[in-house]
Coordinates of C-alpha atoms and ligand atoms in Angstrom, one line a residue:
X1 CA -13.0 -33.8 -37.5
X2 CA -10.3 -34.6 -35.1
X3 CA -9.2 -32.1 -33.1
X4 CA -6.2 -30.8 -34.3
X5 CA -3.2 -28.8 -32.1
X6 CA 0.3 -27.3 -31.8
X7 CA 2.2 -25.7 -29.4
X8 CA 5.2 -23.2 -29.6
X9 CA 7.1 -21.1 -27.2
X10 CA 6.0 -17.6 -27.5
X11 CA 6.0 -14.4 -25.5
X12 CA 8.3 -16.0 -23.1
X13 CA 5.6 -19.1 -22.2
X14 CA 4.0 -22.2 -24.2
X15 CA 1.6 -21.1 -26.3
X16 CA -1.2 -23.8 -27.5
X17 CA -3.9 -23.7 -29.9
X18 CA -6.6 -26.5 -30.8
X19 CA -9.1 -27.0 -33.2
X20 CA -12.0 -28.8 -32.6
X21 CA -14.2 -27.9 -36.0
X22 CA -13.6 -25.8 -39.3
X23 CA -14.7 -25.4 -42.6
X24 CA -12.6 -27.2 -44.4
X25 CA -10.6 -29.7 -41.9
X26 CA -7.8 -30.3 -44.5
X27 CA -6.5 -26.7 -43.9
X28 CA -6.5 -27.0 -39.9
X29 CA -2.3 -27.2 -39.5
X30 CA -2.1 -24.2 -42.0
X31 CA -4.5 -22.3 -39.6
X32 CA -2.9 -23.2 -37.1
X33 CA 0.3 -21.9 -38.7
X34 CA -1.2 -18.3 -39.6
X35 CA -2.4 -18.3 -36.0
X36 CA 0.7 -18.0 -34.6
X37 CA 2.4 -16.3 -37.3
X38 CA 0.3 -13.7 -36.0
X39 CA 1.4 -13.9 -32.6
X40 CA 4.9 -13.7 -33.6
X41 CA 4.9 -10.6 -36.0
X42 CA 3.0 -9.1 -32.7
X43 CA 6.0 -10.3 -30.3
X44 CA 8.2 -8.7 -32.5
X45 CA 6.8 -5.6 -32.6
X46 CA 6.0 -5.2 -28.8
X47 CA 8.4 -7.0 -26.9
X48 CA 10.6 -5.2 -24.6
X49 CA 13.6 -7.9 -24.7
X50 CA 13.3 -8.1 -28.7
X51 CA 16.0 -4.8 -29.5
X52 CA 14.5 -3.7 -32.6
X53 CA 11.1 -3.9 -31.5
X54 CA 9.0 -0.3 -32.0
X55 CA 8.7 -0.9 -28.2
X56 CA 12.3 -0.9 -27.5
X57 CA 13.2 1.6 -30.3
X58 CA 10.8 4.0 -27.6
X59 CA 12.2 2.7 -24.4
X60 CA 15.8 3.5 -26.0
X61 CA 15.2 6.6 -27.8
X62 CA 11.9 8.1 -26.0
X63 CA 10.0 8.0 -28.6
X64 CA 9.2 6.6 -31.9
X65 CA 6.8 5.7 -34.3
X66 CA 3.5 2.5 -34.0
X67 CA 2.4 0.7 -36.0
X68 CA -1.6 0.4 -36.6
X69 CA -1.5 -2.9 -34.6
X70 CA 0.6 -1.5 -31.3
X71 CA -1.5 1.8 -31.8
X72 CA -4.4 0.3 -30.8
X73 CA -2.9 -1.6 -27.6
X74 CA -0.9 1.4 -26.6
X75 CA -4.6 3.0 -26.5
X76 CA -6.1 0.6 -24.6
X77 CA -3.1 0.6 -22.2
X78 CA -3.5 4.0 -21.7
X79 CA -7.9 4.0 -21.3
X80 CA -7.0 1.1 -19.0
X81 CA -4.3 3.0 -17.0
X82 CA -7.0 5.7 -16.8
X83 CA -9.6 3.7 -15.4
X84 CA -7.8 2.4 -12.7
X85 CA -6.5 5.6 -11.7
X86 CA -3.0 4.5 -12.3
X87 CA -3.0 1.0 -10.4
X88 CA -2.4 -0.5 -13.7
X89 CA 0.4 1.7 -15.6
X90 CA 1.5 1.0 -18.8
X91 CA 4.9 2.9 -18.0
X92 CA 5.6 0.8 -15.4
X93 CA 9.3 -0.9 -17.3
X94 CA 11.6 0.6 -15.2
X95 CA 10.0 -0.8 -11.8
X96 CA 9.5 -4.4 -13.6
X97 CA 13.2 -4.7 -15.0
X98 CA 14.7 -3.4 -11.4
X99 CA 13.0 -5.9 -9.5
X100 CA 13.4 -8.3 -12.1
X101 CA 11.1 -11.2 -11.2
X102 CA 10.4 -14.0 -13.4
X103 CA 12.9 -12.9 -15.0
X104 CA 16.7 -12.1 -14.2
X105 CA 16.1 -11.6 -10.9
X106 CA 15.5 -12.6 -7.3
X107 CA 16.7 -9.4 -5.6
X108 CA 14.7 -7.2 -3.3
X109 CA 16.0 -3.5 -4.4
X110 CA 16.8 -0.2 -1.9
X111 CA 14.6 2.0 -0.8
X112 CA 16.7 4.8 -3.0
X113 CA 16.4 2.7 -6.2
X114 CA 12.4 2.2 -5.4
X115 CA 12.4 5.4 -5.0
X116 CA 13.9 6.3 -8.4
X117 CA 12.2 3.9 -10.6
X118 CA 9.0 5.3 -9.3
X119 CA 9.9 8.6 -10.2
X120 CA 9.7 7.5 -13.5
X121 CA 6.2 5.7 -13.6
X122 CA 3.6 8.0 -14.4
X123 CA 1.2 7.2 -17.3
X124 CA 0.2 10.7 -18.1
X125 CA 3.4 11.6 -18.8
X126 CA 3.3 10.0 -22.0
X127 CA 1.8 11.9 -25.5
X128 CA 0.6 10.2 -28.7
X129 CA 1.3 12.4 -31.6
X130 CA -0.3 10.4 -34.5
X131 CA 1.4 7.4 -34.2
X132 CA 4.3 8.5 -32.7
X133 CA 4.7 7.8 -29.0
X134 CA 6.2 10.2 -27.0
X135 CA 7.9 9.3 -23.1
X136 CA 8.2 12.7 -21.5
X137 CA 10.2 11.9 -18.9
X138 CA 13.3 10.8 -18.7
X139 CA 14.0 7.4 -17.7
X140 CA 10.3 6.0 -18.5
X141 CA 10.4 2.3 -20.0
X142 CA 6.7 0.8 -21.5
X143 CA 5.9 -2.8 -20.1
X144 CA 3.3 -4.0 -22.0
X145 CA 3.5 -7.6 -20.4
X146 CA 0.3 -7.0 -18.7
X147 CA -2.0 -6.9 -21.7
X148 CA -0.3 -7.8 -25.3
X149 CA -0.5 -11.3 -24.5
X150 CA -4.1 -10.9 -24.1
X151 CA -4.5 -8.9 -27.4
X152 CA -2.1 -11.9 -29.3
X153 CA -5.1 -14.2 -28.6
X154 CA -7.2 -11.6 -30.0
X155 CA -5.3 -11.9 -33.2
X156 CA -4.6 -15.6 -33.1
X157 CA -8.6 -15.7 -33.1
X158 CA -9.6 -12.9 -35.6
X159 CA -7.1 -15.5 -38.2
X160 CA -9.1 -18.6 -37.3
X161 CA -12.1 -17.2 -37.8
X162 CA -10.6 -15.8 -41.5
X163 CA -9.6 -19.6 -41.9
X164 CA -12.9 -21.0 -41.3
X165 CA -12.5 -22.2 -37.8
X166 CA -15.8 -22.1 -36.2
X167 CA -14.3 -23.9 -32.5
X168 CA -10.8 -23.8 -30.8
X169 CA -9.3 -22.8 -27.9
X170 CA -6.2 -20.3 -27.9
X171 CA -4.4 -20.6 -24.6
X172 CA -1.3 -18.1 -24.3
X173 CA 0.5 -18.9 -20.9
X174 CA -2.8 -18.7 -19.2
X175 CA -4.6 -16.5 -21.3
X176 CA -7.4 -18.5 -22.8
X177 CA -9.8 -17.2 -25.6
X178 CA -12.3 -19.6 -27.1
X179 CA -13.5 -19.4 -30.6
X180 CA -17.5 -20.7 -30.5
X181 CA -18.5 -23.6 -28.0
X182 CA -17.5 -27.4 -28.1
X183 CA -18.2 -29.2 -31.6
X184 CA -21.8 -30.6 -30.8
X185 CA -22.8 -27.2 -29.4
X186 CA -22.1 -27.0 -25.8
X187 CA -20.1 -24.7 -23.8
X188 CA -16.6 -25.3 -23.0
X189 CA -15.5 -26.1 -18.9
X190 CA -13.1 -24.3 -18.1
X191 CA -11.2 -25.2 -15.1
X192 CA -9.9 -22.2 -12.7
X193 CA -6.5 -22.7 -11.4
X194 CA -5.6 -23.3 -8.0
X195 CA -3.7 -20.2 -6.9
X196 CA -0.9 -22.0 -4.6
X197 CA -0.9 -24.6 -7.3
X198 CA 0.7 -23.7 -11.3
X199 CA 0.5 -27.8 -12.0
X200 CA -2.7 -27.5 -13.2
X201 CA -4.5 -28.0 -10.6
X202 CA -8.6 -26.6 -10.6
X203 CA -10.4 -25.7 -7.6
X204 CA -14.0 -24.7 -9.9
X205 CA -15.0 -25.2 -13.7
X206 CA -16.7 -22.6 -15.2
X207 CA -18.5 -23.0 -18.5
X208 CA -18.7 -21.0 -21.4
X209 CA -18.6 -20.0 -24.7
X210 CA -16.9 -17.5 -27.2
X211 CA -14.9 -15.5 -24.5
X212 CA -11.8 -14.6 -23.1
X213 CA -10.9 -16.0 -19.7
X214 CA -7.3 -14.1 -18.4
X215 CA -6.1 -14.7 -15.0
X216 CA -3.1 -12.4 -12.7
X217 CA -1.6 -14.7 -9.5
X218 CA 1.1 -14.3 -7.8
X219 CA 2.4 -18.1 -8.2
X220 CA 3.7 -18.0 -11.4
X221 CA 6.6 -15.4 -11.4
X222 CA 7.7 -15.1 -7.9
X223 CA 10.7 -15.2 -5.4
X224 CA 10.6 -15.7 -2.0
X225 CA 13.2 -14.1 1.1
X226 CA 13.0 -13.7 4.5
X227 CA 9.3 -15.5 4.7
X228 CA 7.7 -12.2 2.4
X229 CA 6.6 -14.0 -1.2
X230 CA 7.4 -11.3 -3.8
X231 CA 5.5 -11.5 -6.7
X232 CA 5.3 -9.5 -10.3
X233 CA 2.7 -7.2 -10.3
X234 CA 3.8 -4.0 -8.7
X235 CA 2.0 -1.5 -7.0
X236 CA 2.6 2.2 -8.7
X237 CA 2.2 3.8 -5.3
X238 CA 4.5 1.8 -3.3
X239 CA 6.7 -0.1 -6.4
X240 CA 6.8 -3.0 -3.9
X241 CA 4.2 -6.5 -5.3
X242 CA 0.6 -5.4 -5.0
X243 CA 0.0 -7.1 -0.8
X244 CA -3.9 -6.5 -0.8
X245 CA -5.1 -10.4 -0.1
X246 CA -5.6 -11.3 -3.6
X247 CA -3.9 -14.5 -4.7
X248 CA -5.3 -14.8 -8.1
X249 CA -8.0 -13.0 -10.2
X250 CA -9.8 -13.8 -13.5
X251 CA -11.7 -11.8 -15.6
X252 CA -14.2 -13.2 -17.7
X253 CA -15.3 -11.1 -20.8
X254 CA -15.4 -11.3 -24.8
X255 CA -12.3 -9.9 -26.1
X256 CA -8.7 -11.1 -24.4
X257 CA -6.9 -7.6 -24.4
X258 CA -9.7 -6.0 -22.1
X259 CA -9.3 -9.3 -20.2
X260 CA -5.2 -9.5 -19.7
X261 CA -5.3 -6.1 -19.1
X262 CA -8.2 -6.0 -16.5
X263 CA -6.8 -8.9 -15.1
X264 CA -4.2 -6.7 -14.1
X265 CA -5.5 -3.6 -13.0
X266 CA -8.5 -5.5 -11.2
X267 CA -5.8 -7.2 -9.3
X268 CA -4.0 -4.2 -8.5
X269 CA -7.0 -2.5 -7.7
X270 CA -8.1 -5.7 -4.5
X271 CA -10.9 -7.7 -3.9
X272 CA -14.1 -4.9 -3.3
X273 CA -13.2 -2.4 -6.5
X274 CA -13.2 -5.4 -8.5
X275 CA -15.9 -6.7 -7.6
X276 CA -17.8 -3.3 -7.9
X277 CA -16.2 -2.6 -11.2
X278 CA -18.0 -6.0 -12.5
X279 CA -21.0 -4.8 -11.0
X280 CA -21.1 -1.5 -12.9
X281 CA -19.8 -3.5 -16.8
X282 CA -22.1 -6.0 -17.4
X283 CA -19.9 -7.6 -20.2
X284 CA -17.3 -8.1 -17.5
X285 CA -17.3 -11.0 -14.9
X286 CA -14.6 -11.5 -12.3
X287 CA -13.5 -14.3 -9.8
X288 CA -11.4 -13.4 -6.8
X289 CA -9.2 -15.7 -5.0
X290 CA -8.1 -14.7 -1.7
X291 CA -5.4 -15.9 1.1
X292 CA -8.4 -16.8 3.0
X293 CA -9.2 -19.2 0.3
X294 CA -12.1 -17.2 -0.1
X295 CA -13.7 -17.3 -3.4
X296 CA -15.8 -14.0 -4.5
X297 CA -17.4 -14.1 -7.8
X298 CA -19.6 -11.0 -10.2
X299 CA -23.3 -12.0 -10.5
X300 CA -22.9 -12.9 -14.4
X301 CA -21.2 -15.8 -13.8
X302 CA -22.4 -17.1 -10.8
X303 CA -24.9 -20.1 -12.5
X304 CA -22.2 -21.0 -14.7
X305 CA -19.2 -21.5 -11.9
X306 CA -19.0 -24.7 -9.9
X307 CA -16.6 -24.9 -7.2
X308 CA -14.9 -28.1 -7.1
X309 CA -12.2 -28.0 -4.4
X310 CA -13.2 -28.3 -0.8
X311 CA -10.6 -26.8 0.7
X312 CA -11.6 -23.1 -1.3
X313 CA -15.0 -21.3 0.0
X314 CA -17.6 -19.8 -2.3
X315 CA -18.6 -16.7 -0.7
X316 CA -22.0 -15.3 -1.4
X317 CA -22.6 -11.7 -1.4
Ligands
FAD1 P1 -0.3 -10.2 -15.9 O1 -0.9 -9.9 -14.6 O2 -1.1 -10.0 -17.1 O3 0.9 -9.1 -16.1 C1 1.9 -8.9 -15.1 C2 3.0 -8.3 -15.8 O4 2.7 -6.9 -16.1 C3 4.3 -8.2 -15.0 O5 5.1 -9.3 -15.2 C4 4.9 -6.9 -15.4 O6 5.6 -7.1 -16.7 C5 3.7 -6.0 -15.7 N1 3.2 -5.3 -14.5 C6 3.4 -5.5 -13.2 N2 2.7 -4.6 -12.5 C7 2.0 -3.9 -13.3 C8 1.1 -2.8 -13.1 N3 0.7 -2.3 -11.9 N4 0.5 -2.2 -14.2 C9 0.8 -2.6 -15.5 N5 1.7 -3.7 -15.7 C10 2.3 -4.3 -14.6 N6 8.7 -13.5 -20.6 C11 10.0 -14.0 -20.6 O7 10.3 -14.7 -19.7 N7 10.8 -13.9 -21.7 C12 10.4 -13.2 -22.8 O8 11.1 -13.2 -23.8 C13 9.1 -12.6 -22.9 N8 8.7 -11.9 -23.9 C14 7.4 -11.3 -23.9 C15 7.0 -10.6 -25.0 C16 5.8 -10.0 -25.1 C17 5.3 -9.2 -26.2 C18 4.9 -10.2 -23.9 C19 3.5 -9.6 -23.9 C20 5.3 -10.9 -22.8 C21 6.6 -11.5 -22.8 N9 7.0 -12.2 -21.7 C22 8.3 -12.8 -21.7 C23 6.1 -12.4 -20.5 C24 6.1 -11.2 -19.6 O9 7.4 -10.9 -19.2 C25 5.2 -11.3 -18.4 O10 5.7 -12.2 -17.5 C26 3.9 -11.8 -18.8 O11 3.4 -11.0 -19.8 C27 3.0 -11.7 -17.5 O12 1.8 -12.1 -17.9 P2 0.7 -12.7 -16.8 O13 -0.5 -13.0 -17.6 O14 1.4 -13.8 -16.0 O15 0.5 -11.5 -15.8
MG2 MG1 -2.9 -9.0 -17.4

């Protein structure tokens, strides 16, 4: 068949899905319809700048009730925030809306108001009673900007497989989750963006089939003052941008939410923990760009990754 495609602005960011093969071709633009249907019942149940959303219903009121769907990525926020030992920290919304970047906002905030919003970031501090999710202490906002994206593909995917669909690609803003391989068979080449560069521009091509590939930078929602480049993932510890070296980092796995999410925390959590974390999970691969234009890659991937820009180093371990 001929590849069919669509686009729509979702979750704040374009939003495209293709398919290559199905079943049944004649039902490829209603797929593609129920695909992102899904993706929009999910953005309005988690989005924090949606006012009824059961995330914002919490944020306002401290608590309230999940449904089955934002259960299950309110848990894997929480295993996630866990794992990391708090770098990545699903309670992180007050920090994220005071510094406001990609968003309202190029301010850099006081020390007294860093100091406040981090008083209220603490992802233990949070109970689940059933499905009800309690915030403990006062002031604690829920950002789930760093994985729901990733879990949207998730569901985009599990409704073109129910359609038949037996190859696409899902790419949310960046988050890219392939269904099977290309039409005749072969992997898919993915390109790896050039940190500096949001134009799409590659510096390698990885190739692959069936799985998620989710990258964090610091290009993409940024401001810059007084020559310092402040960019949207925060550190917990600090609440300044994560300033460990890392310009971009990709995580490589088969479902999307582990992969937003551990894009996230991996980034959060520099260049050596990630790399040791890929080492220790063999279903999870990782690239890491640094400002060296250093390239670092987990052994899983290494035969299937092909550097393509001179200017970036591979660097073998
Ligand atoms: P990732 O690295 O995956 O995530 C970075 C984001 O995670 C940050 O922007 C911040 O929100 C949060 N974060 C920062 N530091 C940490 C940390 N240490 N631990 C945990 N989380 C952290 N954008 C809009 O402009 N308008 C919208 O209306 C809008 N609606 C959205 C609705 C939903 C349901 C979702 C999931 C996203 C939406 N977004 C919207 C995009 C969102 O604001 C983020 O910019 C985006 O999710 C960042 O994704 P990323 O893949 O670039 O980066
Ligand atoms: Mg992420």
């Amino acid at each position: 068949m001929e590849p069919v495609s669509s686009t729509e602005i979702l979750l704040g960011t374009s939003c495209f899905i293709t398919i290559y093969d199905m079943e049944k071709p004649a039902g490829a633009s209603n797929a593609l319809s129920e695909a992102f249907s899904r993706v929009s019942e999910m953005e309005q149940r988690l989005s924090m700048n949606i006012t009824d959303s059961e995330i914002s219903v919490i944020n306002r009121d401290g608590q309230g009730p999940l449904s089955q769907d934002s259960l299950e990525v309110i848990k894997r926020s929480m295993e996630i925030s866990d794992e990391s030992d708090g770098r990545f920290d699903f309670t992180i919304g007050t920090l994220v809306s005071l510094w406001g970047i990609g968003s309202r906002g190029t301010h850099i905030p006081t020390e007294q108001e860093i100091a406040d919003a981090l008083a209220t970031v603490e992802h233990s501090a949070v109970e689940l009673n059933g499905n009800t999710l309690i915030l403990e202490r006062e002031g604690t906002q829920v950002d789930l900007g760093a994985i729901a994206k990733g879990h949207a593909a998730d569901l985009a995917k599990e409704e073109l497989l129910e359609q038949g669909v037996t190859s696409a690609i899902i790419n949310l803003g960046g988050n890219v989750q392939l269904l099977g391989s290309k039409p005749d068979g072969t992997p898919w080449r993915i390109g790896i963006q050039d940190p500096r560069d949001s134009r799409g521009q590659y510096i390698a091509v990885l190739t692959t089939e069936d799985t998620a590939v989710v990258t964090s930078g610091i290009y993409e929602r940024y401001f810059e003052e007084g020559g310092i480049h402040y960019h949207h993932i925060l550190d917990p510890d600090t609440g300044y941008p994560v300033w460990n070296g890392v310009e971009s980092l990709t995580i490589v796995t088969t479902d999307s939410i582990t992969a937003d999410g551990l894009s996230t925390a991996l980034f959060a959590m520099g260049r050596e923990a990630a790399l040791e974390y890929a080492a220790a999970h063999d279903s999870v691969d990782v690239i890491v760009v640094d400002d060296q234009s250093n390239v670092y890659l987990s052994d899983g991937i290494r035969d299937s990754f092909r550097m393509t820009d001179p200017d970036f180093h591979l660097i073998e371990e």
